């Protein structure tokens, strides 16, 4: 039996520091040479023949959060998430899960990590065509050595959980793309991992099916509170799913923060351009528009939770014609009025959040 390396509940699940992945000849020299490390991607290729897919990246993934790694094609996001379980071997840096050094794991420990603790959901589902839905979902449990009756019972529960009840005996060829992705999700959930790692799982799906799968992830997270790392190139998907987002460019994290923080306080011109067309009122919350309430305002008026969007607040204020109270556990934190809400929509009313940072 392996030793319990878990740390207190408030410690990060994954902790990454100074992570590099360099492809090319003598790749290990790049992270250790300040001159090479400072070169642009084009200059690095010209000087060394190397490509730095991940460049000096650091972050923590907190227990129970959806941590989104986002960026355009070639930004390094998929390489980064594969480094977390050493599906791709990092060139330099540290990776820890529950305080345990992932880079120091031997083959047996690494196999346990991938089978029990961090399950990957890929864009291409990798279903076994000759197996039924039920047996595909049970496959990870079979690998773990779980007995036939128990694994089929557990698999059936997760088939139902992802909305495929009644399809247990179908084969992958008889399913739609969205249904096959649900099978992949159920298979990952069935092994009861501590972390689910999603590598652009929905990018090949039609828009309506993609939206359904996003809602499924939101629902599962709400019900289970499972830690998730989600890779995507789609900004709207990142904003919808992420508790925090690491936005990547050329292998680096250019900004790490909440969706609200990234939209409201872009770290540089690149991020500003990236989020330019985002409807701010659908992302920003009433916290950014609040002001102190008078005694009269605190006693009466429509009530909103602190995480209500500016869009929801605009509706409430327009409906009643009076400021809306921001309430938390029966306590009035402040009020939002028409003028403050419009300032947030226009981009002139946001204050940076504590802890937001650019990498």
Tab-separated table of C-alpha atoms in Angstrom:
chain	number	residue	atom	x	y	z
A	1	UNK	CA	0.000	0.000	0.000
A	2	UNK	CA	1.311	3.443	-0.883
A	3	UNK	CA	1.828	5.993	1.834
A	4	UNK	CA	-0.676	8.824	2.331
A	5	UNK	CA	0.962	12.029	1.127
A	6	UNK	CA	-2.089	14.252	1.334
A	7	UNK	CA	-1.741	17.705	2.789
A	8	UNK	CA	-4.296	19.856	4.653
A	9	UNK	CA	-7.522	20.726	2.835
A	10	UNK	CA	-6.450	24.283	2.083
A	11	UNK	CA	-3.216	23.209	0.348
A	12	UNK	CA	-3.159	23.118	-3.454
A	13	UNK	CA	-3.873	19.861	-5.273
A	14	UNK	CA	-1.379	20.652	-8.023
A	15	UNK	CA	1.524	23.019	-7.459
A	16	UNK	CA	3.693	23.987	-10.434
A	17	UNK	CA	6.808	26.147	-10.313
A	18	UNK	CA	9.397	27.136	-12.934
A	19	UNK	CA	8.045	24.596	-15.434
A	20	UNK	CA	9.709	24.328	-18.852
A	21	UNK	CA	9.150	21.992	-21.776
A	22	UNK	CA	11.668	22.460	-24.562
A	23	UNK	CA	11.717	20.364	-27.733
A	24	UNK	CA	14.924	20.082	-29.729
A	25	UNK	CA	18.642	19.281	-29.430
A	26	UNK	CA	20.187	19.694	-25.990
A	27	UNK	CA	16.871	21.056	-24.712
A	28	UNK	CA	18.018	21.094	-21.073
A	29	UNK	CA	20.444	23.975	-21.710
A	30	UNK	CA	17.650	26.467	-22.527
A	31	UNK	CA	16.056	26.870	-19.047
A	32	UNK	CA	19.459	27.152	-17.362
A	33	UNK	CA	20.950	29.765	-19.705
A	34	UNK	CA	19.509	33.267	-19.077
A	35	UNK	CA	20.461	34.353	-22.578
A	36	UNK	CA	18.553	31.491	-24.243
A	37	UNK	CA	15.641	31.778	-21.804
A	38	UNK	CA	15.106	35.431	-22.733
A	39	UNK	CA	14.989	34.874	-26.517
A	40	UNK	CA	11.765	35.154	-28.491
A	41	UNK	CA	10.403	31.901	-29.974
A	42	UNK	CA	11.789	32.742	-33.430
A	43	UNK	CA	15.192	33.731	-32.074
A	44	UNK	CA	15.389	30.598	-29.920
A	45	UNK	CA	14.675	28.357	-32.919
A	46	UNK	CA	17.267	30.185	-35.021
A	47	UNK	CA	19.990	30.087	-32.339
A	48	UNK	CA	19.432	26.596	-30.890
A	49	UNK	CA	17.022	24.657	-33.079
A	50	UNK	CA	14.760	24.353	-30.023
A	51	UNK	CA	11.133	25.233	-29.374
A	52	UNK	CA	10.074	26.185	-25.843
A	53	UNK	CA	6.446	25.016	-25.681
A	54	UNK	CA	6.192	25.878	-21.964
A	55	UNK	CA	8.368	28.689	-20.581
A	56	UNK	CA	8.895	29.168	-16.838
A	57	UNK	CA	5.267	28.589	-15.813
A	58	UNK	CA	4.050	28.521	-12.223
A	59	UNK	CA	0.594	28.194	-10.624
A	60	UNK	CA	-1.400	26.313	-7.993
A	61	UNK	CA	-4.645	24.436	-8.566
A	62	UNK	CA	-6.859	24.685	-5.486
A	63	UNK	CA	-8.990	21.841	-4.220
A	64	UNK	CA	-12.488	21.901	-5.702
A	65	UNK	CA	-11.872	24.587	-8.336
A	66	UNK	CA	-12.170	24.564	-12.110
A	67	UNK	CA	-8.796	25.857	-13.280
A	68	UNK	CA	-8.823	26.742	-16.986
A	69	UNK	CA	-5.669	26.884	-19.118
A	70	UNK	CA	-6.512	28.977	-22.157
A	71	UNK	CA	-4.712	30.165	-25.254
A	72	UNK	CA	-4.606	30.102	-29.019
A	73	UNK	CA	-3.147	27.243	-31.051
A	74	UNK	CA	0.570	26.919	-30.316
A	75	UNK	CA	0.401	28.728	-26.974
A	76	UNK	CA	1.561	25.628	-25.041
A	77	UNK	CA	-1.646	24.857	-23.154
A	78	UNK	CA	-2.010	21.180	-24.166
A	79	UNK	CA	1.691	20.523	-23.591
A	80	UNK	CA	1.352	22.074	-20.146
A	81	UNK	CA	-1.537	19.881	-19.023
A	82	UNK	CA	0.211	16.744	-20.329
A	83	UNK	CA	3.269	17.660	-18.260
A	84	UNK	CA	1.172	17.509	-15.068
A	85	UNK	CA	1.068	13.700	-15.216
A	86	UNK	CA	4.234	13.339	-17.305
A	87	UNK	CA	2.464	12.171	-20.426
A	88	UNK	CA	5.032	14.648	-21.729
A	89	UNK	CA	8.247	14.791	-19.712
A	90	UNK	CA	9.066	18.317	-18.490
A	91	UNK	CA	12.509	19.739	-19.217
A	92	UNK	CA	12.823	21.673	-15.951
A	93	UNK	CA	10.790	22.844	-12.960
A	94	UNK	CA	8.713	21.235	-10.239
A	95	UNK	CA	5.265	19.618	-10.244
A	96	UNK	CA	3.641	18.374	-7.044
A	97	UNK	CA	0.282	16.708	-6.428
A	98	UNK	CA	-0.836	16.831	-2.801
A	99	UNK	CA	2.732	17.793	-1.956
A	100	UNK	CA	4.268	14.745	-3.681
A	101	UNK	CA	6.954	15.355	-6.309
A	102	UNK	CA	5.555	14.115	-9.634
A	103	UNK	CA	8.923	14.318	-11.402
A	104	UNK	CA	10.457	11.989	-8.800
A	105	UNK	CA	7.806	9.274	-9.234
A	106	UNK	CA	8.923	5.878	-10.479
A	107	UNK	CA	6.927	4.015	-13.145
A	108	UNK	CA	4.662	2.266	-10.640
A	109	UNK	CA	3.829	5.474	-8.765
A	110	UNK	CA	3.270	7.320	-12.029
A	111	UNK	CA	0.909	4.593	-13.207
A	112	UNK	CA	-1.055	4.958	-9.969
A	113	UNK	CA	-1.214	8.735	-10.471
A	114	UNK	CA	-2.746	8.342	-13.923
A	115	UNK	CA	-5.106	5.514	-12.992
A	116	UNK	CA	-6.369	6.711	-9.616
A	117	UNK	CA	-5.608	10.358	-8.947
A	118	UNK	CA	-5.677	12.377	-12.183
A	119	UNK	CA	-7.876	11.151	-15.052
A	120	UNK	CA	-7.572	12.680	-18.518
A	121	UNK	CA	-10.508	13.426	-20.855
A	122	UNK	CA	-9.240	14.001	-24.401
A	123	UNK	CA	-10.761	15.635	-27.477
A	124	UNK	CA	-10.638	12.243	-29.211
A	125	UNK	CA	-12.585	9.911	-27.027
A	126	UNK	CA	-10.449	6.769	-27.465
A	127	UNK	CA	-13.419	4.468	-26.936
A	128	UNK	CA	-12.994	0.762	-27.630
A	129	UNK	CA	-15.246	0.134	-30.673
A	130	UNK	CA	-15.968	-3.536	-29.902
A	131	UNK	CA	-17.119	-2.791	-26.335
A	132	UNK	CA	-20.509	-1.581	-25.174
A	133	UNK	CA	-21.036	1.785	-23.485
A	134	UNK	CA	-21.133	0.052	-20.102
A	135	UNK	CA	-17.919	-1.876	-20.711
A	136	UNK	CA	-16.153	1.219	-22.036
A	137	UNK	CA	-17.060	3.115	-18.873
A	138	UNK	CA	-15.940	0.148	-16.749
A	139	UNK	CA	-12.597	-0.163	-18.561
A	140	UNK	CA	-10.582	1.973	-16.135
A	141	UNK	CA	-11.963	-0.021	-13.212
A	142	UNK	CA	-11.011	-3.256	-14.980
A	143	UNK	CA	-7.438	-1.963	-15.323
A	144	UNK	CA	-7.494	-1.207	-11.581
A	145	UNK	CA	-8.435	-4.818	-10.869
A	146	UNK	CA	-11.999	-4.146	-9.646
A	147	UNK	CA	-14.196	-7.279	-9.838
A	148	UNK	CA	-16.665	-7.632	-12.712
A	149	UNK	CA	-19.881	-7.220	-10.725
A	150	UNK	CA	-18.656	-4.179	-8.798
A	151	UNK	CA	-17.191	-2.410	-11.812
A	152	UNK	CA	-20.352	-2.918	-13.878
A	153	UNK	CA	-22.469	-1.589	-11.020
A	154	UNK	CA	-20.248	1.489	-10.627
A	155	UNK	CA	-20.101	2.000	-14.387
A	156	UNK	CA	-23.899	1.881	-14.649
A	157	UNK	CA	-24.186	4.602	-12.006
A	158	UNK	CA	-21.892	6.914	-13.983
A	159	UNK	CA	-23.620	6.133	-17.281
A	160	UNK	CA	-26.795	7.392	-15.625
A	161	UNK	CA	-24.993	10.382	-14.109
A	162	UNK	CA	-23.954	11.670	-17.552
A	163	UNK	CA	-27.429	11.187	-19.019
A	164	UNK	CA	-26.948	7.967	-21.023
A	165	UNK	CA	-29.244	5.657	-19.056
A	166	UNK	CA	-30.814	3.118	-21.419
A	167	UNK	CA	-27.824	3.176	-23.793
A	168	UNK	CA	-25.609	0.827	-21.790
A	169	UNK	CA	-25.545	-1.918	-24.464
A	170	UNK	CA	-24.913	0.325	-27.469
A	171	UNK	CA	-21.533	0.422	-29.132
A	172	UNK	CA	-19.622	3.645	-29.910
A	173	UNK	CA	-20.537	3.531	-33.622
A	174	UNK	CA	-24.211	3.796	-32.626
A	175	UNK	CA	-23.659	7.045	-30.688
A	176	UNK	CA	-23.479	10.704	-31.671
A	177	UNK	CA	-20.321	12.727	-31.034
A	178	UNK	CA	-21.825	14.269	-27.916
A	179	UNK	CA	-22.898	10.875	-26.597
A	180	UNK	CA	-19.416	9.448	-27.180
A	181	UNK	CA	-17.925	12.363	-25.258
A	182	UNK	CA	-20.310	11.634	-22.392
A	183	UNK	CA	-19.032	8.045	-22.363
A	184	UNK	CA	-15.470	9.387	-22.154
A	185	UNK	CA	-16.471	11.638	-19.272
A	186	UNK	CA	-18.239	8.782	-17.442
A	187	UNK	CA	-15.173	6.545	-17.912
A	188	UNK	CA	-12.954	9.200	-16.304
A	189	UNK	CA	-15.395	9.762	-13.427
A	190	UNK	CA	-15.823	6.047	-12.742
A	191	UNK	CA	-12.257	5.636	-11.431
A	192	UNK	CA	-13.068	8.351	-8.858
A	193	UNK	CA	-10.012	10.547	-9.544
A	194	UNK	CA	-9.041	13.442	-7.331
A	195	UNK	CA	-8.547	15.631	-10.409
A	196	UNK	CA	-10.132	15.562	-13.860
A	197	UNK	CA	-7.870	16.880	-16.629
A	198	UNK	CA	-9.704	17.979	-19.790
A	199	UNK	CA	-7.674	18.610	-22.961
A	200	UNK	CA	-9.967	20.540	-25.325
A	201	UNK	CA	-12.593	17.805	-24.951
A	202	UNK	CA	-15.426	19.559	-26.782
A	203	UNK	CA	-13.667	21.396	-29.608
A	204	UNK	CA	-14.710	18.874	-32.287
A	205	UNK	CA	-18.388	18.971	-31.303
A	206	UNK	CA	-21.171	20.949	-32.954
A	207	UNK	CA	-21.955	24.237	-31.126
A	208	UNK	CA	-25.245	23.053	-29.591
A	209	UNK	CA	-23.771	19.746	-28.408
A	210	UNK	CA	-20.732	21.623	-27.118
A	211	UNK	CA	-22.959	23.893	-25.047
A	212	UNK	CA	-24.764	20.855	-23.623
A	213	UNK	CA	-21.440	19.301	-22.616
A	214	UNK	CA	-20.315	22.548	-20.982
A	215	UNK	CA	-23.537	22.541	-18.966
A	216	UNK	CA	-22.835	18.922	-18.041
A	217	UNK	CA	-19.410	19.852	-16.664
A	218	UNK	CA	-20.936	22.747	-14.699
A	219	UNK	CA	-23.593	20.410	-13.278
A	220	UNK	CA	-21.112	17.694	-12.340
A	221	UNK	CA	-18.832	20.212	-10.680
A	222	UNK	CA	-21.716	21.681	-8.723
A	223	UNK	CA	-22.846	18.222	-7.566
A	224	UNK	CA	-19.432	16.694	-6.832
A	225	UNK	CA	-17.098	19.643	-6.213
A	226	UNK	CA	-14.344	17.736	-7.998
A	227	UNK	CA	-11.121	19.550	-8.887
A	228	UNK	CA	-10.828	20.117	-12.641
A	229	UNK	CA	-8.126	21.419	-14.957
A	230	UNK	CA	-9.694	22.379	-18.272
A	231	UNK	CA	-7.754	23.261	-21.444
A	232	UNK	CA	-9.484	25.295	-24.157
A	233	UNK	CA	-8.809	27.799	-26.934
A	234	UNK	CA	-12.346	29.176	-26.648
A	235	UNK	CA	-12.665	32.321	-24.523
A	236	UNK	CA	-16.400	31.991	-23.943
A	237	UNK	CA	-15.885	28.399	-22.747
A	238	UNK	CA	-13.108	29.532	-20.397
A	239	UNK	CA	-15.234	32.333	-18.949
A	240	UNK	CA	-18.216	30.026	-18.503
A	241	UNK	CA	-16.371	27.180	-16.783
A	242	UNK	CA	-13.388	28.675	-14.997
A	243	UNK	CA	-13.099	29.729	-11.374
A	244	UNK	CA	-9.661	30.972	-12.431
A	245	UNK	CA	-8.019	31.206	-15.844
A	246	UNK	CA	-4.357	31.029	-16.856
A	247	UNK	CA	-4.097	32.779	-20.221
A	248	UNK	CA	-1.082	31.580	-22.234
A	249	UNK	CA	0.909	33.045	-25.099
A	250	UNK	CA	4.109	31.619	-26.616
A	251	UNK	CA	4.501	29.163	-23.739
A	252	UNK	CA	4.127	31.738	-20.960
A	253	UNK	CA	1.213	32.567	-18.664
A	254	UNK	CA	0.534	36.233	-19.413
A	255	UNK	CA	-2.282	36.595	-16.876
A	256	UNK	CA	-3.695	34.450	-14.110
A	257	UNK	CA	-6.935	35.429	-12.396
A	258	UNK	CA	-10.688	35.087	-12.187
A	259	UNK	CA	-12.786	35.578	-15.332
A	260	UNK	CA	-13.956	38.857	-13.819
A	261	UNK	CA	-10.402	39.969	-13.118
A	262	UNK	CA	-9.136	39.138	-16.607
A	263	UNK	CA	-12.026	40.885	-18.355
A	264	UNK	CA	-12.050	43.833	-15.961
A	265	UNK	CA	-8.294	44.385	-15.548
A	266	UNK	CA	-6.357	43.007	-18.542
A	267	UNK	CA	-2.638	42.690	-17.739
A	268	UNK	CA	-1.407	43.971	-21.109
A	269	UNK	CA	-2.462	44.905	-24.632
A	270	UNK	CA	-2.536	41.260	-25.734
A	271	UNK	CA	-5.054	40.319	-23.029
A	272	UNK	CA	-6.992	43.540	-23.620
A	273	UNK	CA	-7.378	42.656	-27.294
A	274	UNK	CA	-8.264	39.070	-26.395
A	275	UNK	CA	-11.225	40.107	-24.208
A	276	UNK	CA	-12.257	43.182	-26.199
A	277	UNK	CA	-15.528	41.723	-27.507
A	278	UNK	CA	-16.604	40.015	-24.268
A	279	UNK	CA	-19.973	41.347	-22.992
A	280	UNK	CA	-18.658	42.743	-19.710
A	281	UNK	CA	-22.079	42.816	-18.085
A	282	UNK	CA	-22.297	39.001	-18.348
A	283	UNK	CA	-18.918	38.434	-16.627
A	284	UNK	CA	-18.490	41.273	-14.138
A	285	UNK	CA	-20.290	40.903	-10.809
A	286	UNK	CA	-22.009	43.445	-8.616
A	287	UNK	CA	-18.929	43.531	-6.349
A	288	UNK	CA	-17.249	45.738	-8.960
A	289	UNK	CA	-20.151	48.204	-9.053
A	290	UNK	CA	-21.013	48.418	-5.354
A	291	UNK	CA	-21.029	51.573	-3.296
A	292	UNK	CA	-21.811	52.108	0.370
A	293	UNK	CA	-25.511	52.022	1.206
A	294	UNK	CA	-27.412	54.658	3.153
A	295	UNK	CA	-29.478	53.401	6.091
A	296	UNK	CA	-32.612	53.768	3.985
A	297	UNK	CA	-31.139	51.902	1.001
A	298	UNK	CA	-29.865	49.083	3.228
A	299	UNK	CA	-33.355	48.495	4.616
A	300	UNK	CA	-35.325	48.155	1.383
A	301	UNK	CA	-35.040	47.369	-2.315
A	302	UNK	CA	-34.334	44.358	-4.506
A	303	UNK	CA	-31.676	41.983	-3.153
A	304	UNK	CA	-28.858	40.331	-5.100
A	305	UNK	CA	-26.066	37.944	-4.015
A	306	UNK	CA	-22.459	39.196	-4.333
A	307	UNK	CA	-21.808	36.947	-7.327
A	308	UNK	CA	-24.798	38.238	-9.318
A	309	UNK	CA	-23.735	39.564	-12.712
A	310	UNK	CA	-24.018	43.199	-13.701
A	311	UNK	CA	-26.539	42.089	-16.329
A	312	UNK	CA	-28.789	40.620	-13.626
A	313	UNK	CA	-28.392	43.784	-11.550
A	314	UNK	CA	-29.338	46.023	-14.484
A	315	UNK	CA	-32.572	44.039	-14.874
A	316	UNK	CA	-33.367	44.341	-11.150
A	317	UNK	CA	-32.677	48.084	-11.037
A	318	UNK	CA	-34.657	48.721	-14.241
A	319	UNK	CA	-37.577	46.660	-12.958
A	320	UNK	CA	-37.886	48.507	-9.642
A	321	UNK	CA	-36.397	51.902	-10.451
A	322	UNK	CA	-34.351	51.842	-7.247
A	323	UNK	CA	-30.836	50.710	-6.246
A	324	UNK	CA	-30.398	46.992	-5.598
A	325	UNK	CA	-28.909	45.753	-2.337
A	326	UNK	CA	-25.957	43.341	-2.425
A	327	UNK	CA	-26.783	40.872	0.345
A	328	UNK	CA	-24.613	38.179	1.914
A	329	UNK	CA	-26.086	36.054	4.694
A	330	UNK	CA	-28.636	38.716	5.649
A	331	UNK	CA	-26.017	41.489	5.720
A	332	UNK	CA	-26.094	44.398	3.260
A	333	UNK	CA	-22.620	44.796	1.747
A	334	UNK	CA	-23.593	47.801	-0.369
A	335	UNK	CA	-25.853	48.858	-3.209
A	336	UNK	CA	-25.633	49.144	-6.983
A	337	UNK	CA	-27.450	51.815	-8.928
A	338	UNK	CA	-27.992	52.632	-12.587
A	339	UNK	CA	-24.964	54.921	-12.947
A	340	UNK	CA	-22.499	52.540	-11.268
A	341	UNK	CA	-23.683	49.605	-13.367
A	342	UNK	CA	-23.330	51.531	-16.627
A	343	UNK	CA	-19.784	52.558	-15.658
A	344	UNK	CA	-18.828	48.876	-15.315
A	345	UNK	CA	-20.375	48.066	-18.700
A	346	UNK	CA	-18.400	50.949	-20.234
A	347	UNK	CA	-15.176	49.708	-18.642
A	348	UNK	CA	-14.635	52.583	-16.236
A	349	UNK	CA	-15.815	51.071	-12.972
A	350	UNK	CA	-13.698	48.019	-12.136
A	351	UNK	CA	-11.207	47.825	-9.305
A	352	UNK	CA	-8.569	45.076	-9.480
A	353	UNK	CA	-9.222	42.113	-7.233
A	354	UNK	CA	-6.814	41.089	-4.500
A	355	UNK	CA	-4.584	38.288	-5.725
A	356	UNK	CA	-4.924	39.007	-9.423
A	357	UNK	CA	-1.592	38.979	-11.141
A	358	UNK	CA	0.192	38.833	-14.410
A	359	UNK	CA	2.826	36.145	-14.663
